[in-house]
CSV table of C-alpha atoms in Angstrom, one decimal:
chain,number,residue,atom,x,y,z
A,6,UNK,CA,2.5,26.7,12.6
A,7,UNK,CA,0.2,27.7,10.1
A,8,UNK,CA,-3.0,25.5,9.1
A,9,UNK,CA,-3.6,24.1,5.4
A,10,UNK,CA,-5.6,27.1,3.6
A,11,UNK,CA,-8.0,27.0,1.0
A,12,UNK,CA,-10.2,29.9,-0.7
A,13,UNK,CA,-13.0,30.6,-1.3
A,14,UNK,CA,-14.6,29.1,1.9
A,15,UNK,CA,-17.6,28.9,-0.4
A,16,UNK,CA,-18.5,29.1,-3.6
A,17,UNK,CA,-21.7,29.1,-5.9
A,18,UNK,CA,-22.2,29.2,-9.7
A,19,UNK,CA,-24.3,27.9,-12.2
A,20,UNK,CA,-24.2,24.6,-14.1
A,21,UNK,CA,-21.7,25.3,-16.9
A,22,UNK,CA,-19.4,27.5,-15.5
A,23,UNK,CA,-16.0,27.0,-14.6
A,24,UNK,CA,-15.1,27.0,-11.3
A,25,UNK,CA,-11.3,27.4,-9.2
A,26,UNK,CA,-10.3,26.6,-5.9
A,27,UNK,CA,-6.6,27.4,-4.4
A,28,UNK,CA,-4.8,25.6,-1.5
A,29,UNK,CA,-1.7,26.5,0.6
A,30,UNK,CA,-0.4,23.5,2.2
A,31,UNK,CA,1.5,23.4,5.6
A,32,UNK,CA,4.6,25.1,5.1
A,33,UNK,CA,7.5,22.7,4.0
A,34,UNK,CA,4.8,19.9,3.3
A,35,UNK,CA,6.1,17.6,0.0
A,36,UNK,CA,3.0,16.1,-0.4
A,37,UNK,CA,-0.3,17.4,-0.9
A,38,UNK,CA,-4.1,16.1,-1.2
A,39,UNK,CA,-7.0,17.2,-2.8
A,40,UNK,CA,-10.3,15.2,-1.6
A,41,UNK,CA,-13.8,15.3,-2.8
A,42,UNK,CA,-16.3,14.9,0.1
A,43,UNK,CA,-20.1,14.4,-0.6
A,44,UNK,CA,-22.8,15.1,1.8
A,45,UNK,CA,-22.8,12.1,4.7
A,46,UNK,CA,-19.7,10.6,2.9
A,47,UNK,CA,-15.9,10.4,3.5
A,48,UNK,CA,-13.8,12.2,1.7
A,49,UNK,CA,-12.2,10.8,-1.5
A,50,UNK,CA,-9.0,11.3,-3.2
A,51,UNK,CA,-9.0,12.9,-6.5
A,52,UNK,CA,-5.3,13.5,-7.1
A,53,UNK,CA,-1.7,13.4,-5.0
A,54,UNK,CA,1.3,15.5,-5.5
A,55,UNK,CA,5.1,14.9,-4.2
A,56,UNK,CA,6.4,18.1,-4.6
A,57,UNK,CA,5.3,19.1,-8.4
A,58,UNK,CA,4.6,16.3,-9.5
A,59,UNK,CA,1.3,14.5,-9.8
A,60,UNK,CA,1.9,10.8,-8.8
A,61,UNK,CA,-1.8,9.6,-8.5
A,62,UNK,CA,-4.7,11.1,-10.6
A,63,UNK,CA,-6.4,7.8,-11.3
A,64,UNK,CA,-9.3,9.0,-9.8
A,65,UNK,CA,-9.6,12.7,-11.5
A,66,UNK,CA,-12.4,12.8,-13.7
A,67,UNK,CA,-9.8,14.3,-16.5
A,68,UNK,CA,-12.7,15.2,-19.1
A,69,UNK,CA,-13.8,18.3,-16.6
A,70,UNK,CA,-11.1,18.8,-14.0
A,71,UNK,CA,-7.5,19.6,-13.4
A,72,UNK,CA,-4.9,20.3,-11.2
A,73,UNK,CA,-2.0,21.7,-10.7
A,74,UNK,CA,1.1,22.4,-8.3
A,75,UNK,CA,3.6,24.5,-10.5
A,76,UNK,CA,6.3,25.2,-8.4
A,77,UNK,CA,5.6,22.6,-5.4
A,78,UNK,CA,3.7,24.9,-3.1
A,79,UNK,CA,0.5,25.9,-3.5
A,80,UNK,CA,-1.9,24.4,-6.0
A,81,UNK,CA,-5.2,25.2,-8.0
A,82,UNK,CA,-8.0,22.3,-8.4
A,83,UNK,CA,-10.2,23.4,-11.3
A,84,UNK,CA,-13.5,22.2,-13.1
A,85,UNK,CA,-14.3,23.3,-16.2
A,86,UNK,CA,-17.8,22.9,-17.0
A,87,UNK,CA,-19.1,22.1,-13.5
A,88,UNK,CA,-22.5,20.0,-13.5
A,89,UNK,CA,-24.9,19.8,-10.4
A,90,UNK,CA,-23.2,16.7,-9.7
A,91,UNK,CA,-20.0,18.4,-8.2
A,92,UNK,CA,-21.8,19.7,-5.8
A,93,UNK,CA,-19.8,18.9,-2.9
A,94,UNK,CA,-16.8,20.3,-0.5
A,95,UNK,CA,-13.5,19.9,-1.8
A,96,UNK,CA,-10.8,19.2,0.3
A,97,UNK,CA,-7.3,20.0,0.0
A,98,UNK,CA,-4.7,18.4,2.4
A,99,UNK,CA,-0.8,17.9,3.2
A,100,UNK,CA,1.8,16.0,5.0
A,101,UNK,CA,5.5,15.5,5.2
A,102,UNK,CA,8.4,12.6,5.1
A,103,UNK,CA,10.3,14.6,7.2
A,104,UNK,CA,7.7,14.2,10.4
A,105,UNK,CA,7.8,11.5,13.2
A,106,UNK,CA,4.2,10.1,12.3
A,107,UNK,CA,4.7,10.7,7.8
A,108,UNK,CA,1.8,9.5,7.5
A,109,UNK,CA,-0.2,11.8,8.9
A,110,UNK,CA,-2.6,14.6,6.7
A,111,UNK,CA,-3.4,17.4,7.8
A,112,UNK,CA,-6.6,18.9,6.2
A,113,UNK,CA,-7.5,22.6,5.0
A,114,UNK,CA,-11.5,23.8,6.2
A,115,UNK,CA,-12.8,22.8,2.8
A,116,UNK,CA,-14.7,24.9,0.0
A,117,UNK,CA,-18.2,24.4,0.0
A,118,UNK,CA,-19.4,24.4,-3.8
A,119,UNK,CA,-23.0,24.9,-5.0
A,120,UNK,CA,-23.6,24.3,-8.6
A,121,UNK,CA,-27.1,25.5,-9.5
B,26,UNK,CA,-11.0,-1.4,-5.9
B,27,UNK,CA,-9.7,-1.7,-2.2
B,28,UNK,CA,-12.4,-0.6,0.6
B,29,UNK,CA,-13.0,0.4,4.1
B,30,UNK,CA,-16.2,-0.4,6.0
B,31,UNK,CA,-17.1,1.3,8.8
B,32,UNK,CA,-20.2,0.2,11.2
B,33,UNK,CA,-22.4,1.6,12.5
B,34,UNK,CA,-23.4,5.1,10.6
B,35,UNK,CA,-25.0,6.9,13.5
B,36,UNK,CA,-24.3,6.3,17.6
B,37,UNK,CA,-26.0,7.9,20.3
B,38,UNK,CA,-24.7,7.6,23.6
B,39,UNK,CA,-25.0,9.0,27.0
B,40,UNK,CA,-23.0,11.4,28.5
B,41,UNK,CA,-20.1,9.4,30.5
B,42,UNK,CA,-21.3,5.8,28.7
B,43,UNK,CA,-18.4,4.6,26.1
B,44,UNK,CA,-18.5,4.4,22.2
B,45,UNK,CA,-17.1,2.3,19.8
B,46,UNK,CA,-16.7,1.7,16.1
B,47,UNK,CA,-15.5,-0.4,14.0
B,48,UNK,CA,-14.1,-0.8,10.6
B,49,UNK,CA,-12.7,-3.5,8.4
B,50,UNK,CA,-10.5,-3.3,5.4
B,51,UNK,CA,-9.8,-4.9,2.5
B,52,UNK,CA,-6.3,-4.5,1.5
B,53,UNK,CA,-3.9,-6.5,3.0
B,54,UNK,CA,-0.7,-4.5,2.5
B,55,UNK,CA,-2.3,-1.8,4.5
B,56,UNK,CA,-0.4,-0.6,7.6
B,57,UNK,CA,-1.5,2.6,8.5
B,58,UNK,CA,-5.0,3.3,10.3
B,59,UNK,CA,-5.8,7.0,11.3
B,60,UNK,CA,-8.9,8.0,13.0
B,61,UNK,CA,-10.4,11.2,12.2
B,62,UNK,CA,-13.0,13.6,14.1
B,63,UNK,CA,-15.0,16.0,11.7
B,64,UNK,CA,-17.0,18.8,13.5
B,65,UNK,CA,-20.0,20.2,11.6
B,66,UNK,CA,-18.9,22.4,8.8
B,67,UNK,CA,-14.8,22.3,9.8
B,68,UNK,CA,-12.1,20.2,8.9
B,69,UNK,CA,-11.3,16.4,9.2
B,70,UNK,CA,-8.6,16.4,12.5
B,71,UNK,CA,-6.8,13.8,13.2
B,72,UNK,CA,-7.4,11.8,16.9
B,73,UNK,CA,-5.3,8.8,16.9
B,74,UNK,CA,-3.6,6.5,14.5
B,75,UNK,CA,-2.4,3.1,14.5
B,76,UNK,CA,0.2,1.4,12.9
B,77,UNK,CA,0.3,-2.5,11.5
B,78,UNK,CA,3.1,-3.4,14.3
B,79,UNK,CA,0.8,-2.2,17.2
B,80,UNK,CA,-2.2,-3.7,18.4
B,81,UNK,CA,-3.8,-1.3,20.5
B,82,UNK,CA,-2.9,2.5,21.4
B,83,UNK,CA,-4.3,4.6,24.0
B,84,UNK,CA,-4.3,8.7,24.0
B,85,UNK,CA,-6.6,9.6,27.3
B,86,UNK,CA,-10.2,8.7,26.6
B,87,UNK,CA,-9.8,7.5,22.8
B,88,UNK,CA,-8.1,3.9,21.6
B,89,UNK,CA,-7.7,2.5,18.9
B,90,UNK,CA,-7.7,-1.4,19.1
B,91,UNK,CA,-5.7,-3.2,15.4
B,92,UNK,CA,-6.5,-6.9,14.5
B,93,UNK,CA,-4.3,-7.7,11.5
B,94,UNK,CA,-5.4,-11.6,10.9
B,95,UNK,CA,-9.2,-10.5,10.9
B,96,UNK,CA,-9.0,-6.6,8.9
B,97,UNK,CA,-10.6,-4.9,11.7
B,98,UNK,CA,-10.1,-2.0,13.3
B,99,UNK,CA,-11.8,-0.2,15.9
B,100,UNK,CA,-12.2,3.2,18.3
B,101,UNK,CA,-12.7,3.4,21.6
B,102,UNK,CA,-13.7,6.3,23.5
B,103,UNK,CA,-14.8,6.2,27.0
B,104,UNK,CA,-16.3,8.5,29.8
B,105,UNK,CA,-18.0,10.0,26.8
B,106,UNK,CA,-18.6,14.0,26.4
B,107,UNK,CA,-20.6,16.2,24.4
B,108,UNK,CA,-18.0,17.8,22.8
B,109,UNK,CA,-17.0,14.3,21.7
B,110,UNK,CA,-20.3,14.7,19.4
B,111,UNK,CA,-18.9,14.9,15.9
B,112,UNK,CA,-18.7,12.8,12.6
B,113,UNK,CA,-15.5,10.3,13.1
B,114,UNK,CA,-14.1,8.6,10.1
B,115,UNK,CA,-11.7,5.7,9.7
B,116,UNK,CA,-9.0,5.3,7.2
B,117,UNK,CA,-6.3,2.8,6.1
B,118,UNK,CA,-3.5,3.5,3.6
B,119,UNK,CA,-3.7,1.6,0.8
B,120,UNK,CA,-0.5,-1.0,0.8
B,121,UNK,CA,2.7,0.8,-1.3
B,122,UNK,CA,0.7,3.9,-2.6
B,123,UNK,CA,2.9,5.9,0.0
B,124,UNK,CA,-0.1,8.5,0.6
B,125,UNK,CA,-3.6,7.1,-0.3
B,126,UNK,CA,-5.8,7.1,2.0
B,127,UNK,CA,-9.3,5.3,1.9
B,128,UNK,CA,-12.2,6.6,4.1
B,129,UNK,CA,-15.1,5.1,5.5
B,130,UNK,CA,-18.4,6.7,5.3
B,131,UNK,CA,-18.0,7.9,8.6
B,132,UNK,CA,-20.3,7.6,11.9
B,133,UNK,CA,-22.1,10.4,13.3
B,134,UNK,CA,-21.6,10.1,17.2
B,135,UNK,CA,-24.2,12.2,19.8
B,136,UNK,CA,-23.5,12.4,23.1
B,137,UNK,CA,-26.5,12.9,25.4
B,138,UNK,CA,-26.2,15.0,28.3
């Protein structure tokens, strides 16, 4: 069974630029995650999808980023400007009702952004 | 908001000595506690997990000990290895959100050979 994916691995812009990062979640995987994890720190949840829908963006900052999962699959986090303050890897992660442990999220390897 | 504490933020053991950690939550409704190990540079993987009707699970080396009454929860590992050195995190699900996790800030475990 394939692994969550996420591209880029890394990316690095400058302050003011918009930014994109893609995730493919764990084939057959409802519900998908996308974390923010600073240096030192444990991840964070910025938004949670069932399916296409987004049923927890409380923590999104919605003035610079935004999400979405069009057609329940795969799913685009963007920031739009990006400040030095995003700085940080961005997680992206799934799980499923239909396993034995439902609670369980599996996590992609992260893209590494630099803002300059 | 709802937190998770975790204690203590770096470990250093030797090789073959045990390691623990602990963690207390604040949400009461909580009833799911995974453990994750986070290599340098990869992904968070999962180790063990614990749920609110269990008090203590045991995979091998690594257990996960659950006191409900008190919020805590804790990791055990024994006969520790170097390849056990990583950065483990703790989590509990916050009561009825279905999927949120909240993370502690992690403890960075070496293992001396």
């Amino acid at each position: 069974e394939a692994g969550v994916v996420q591209s880029p691995r890394y990316k690095i812009i400058e302050k003011k630029q918009p930014v994109a990062f893609w995730c493919n979640p764990i084939s057959g995987h409802n519900t998908l995650y996308w974390y923010l994890q600073n240096l030192g720190q444990g991840p964070e949840l910025l938004i949670r999808y069932e399916n296409e829908e987004a049923v927890d963006d409380s923590q999104l900052p919605k003035d610079r980023f935004s999400a979405e999962r069009l057609k329940g699959v795969d799913s685009t986090l963007k920031i739009q400007p990006a400040e030095l303050g995003d700085s940080a890897v961005y997680l992206c992660a799934s799980s499923s009702r239909h396993n034995p442990s439902y609670n369980e999220q599996f996590f992609g390897p992260g893209t590494r952004l630099t803002v300059l | 908001g709802e937190n998770v504490e975790q204690h203590p933020s770096t470990l250093s053991v030797q090789e073959g000595d045990s390691a623990v950690i602990k963690c207390t939550y604040s949400d009461s409704a909580s009833n799911y506690f995974p453990w994750y190990k986070q290599e340098l540079g990869k992904r968070p993987q999962l180790i063990i997990d614990i749920r609110s009707n269990v008090g203590e699970k045991k995979d091998q080396r690594i257990a996960v000990t659950l006191n409900k009454t008190a919020k805590h929860f804790s990791l055990h590992i024994t006969e520790t290895q170097p390849e056990d050195s990583a950065v483990y995190f703790c989590a509990s699900l916050l009561g009825g959100s279905q999927g949120n996790l909240i993370f502690g800030k992690g403890t960075k475990l070496s293992v001396k050979p």
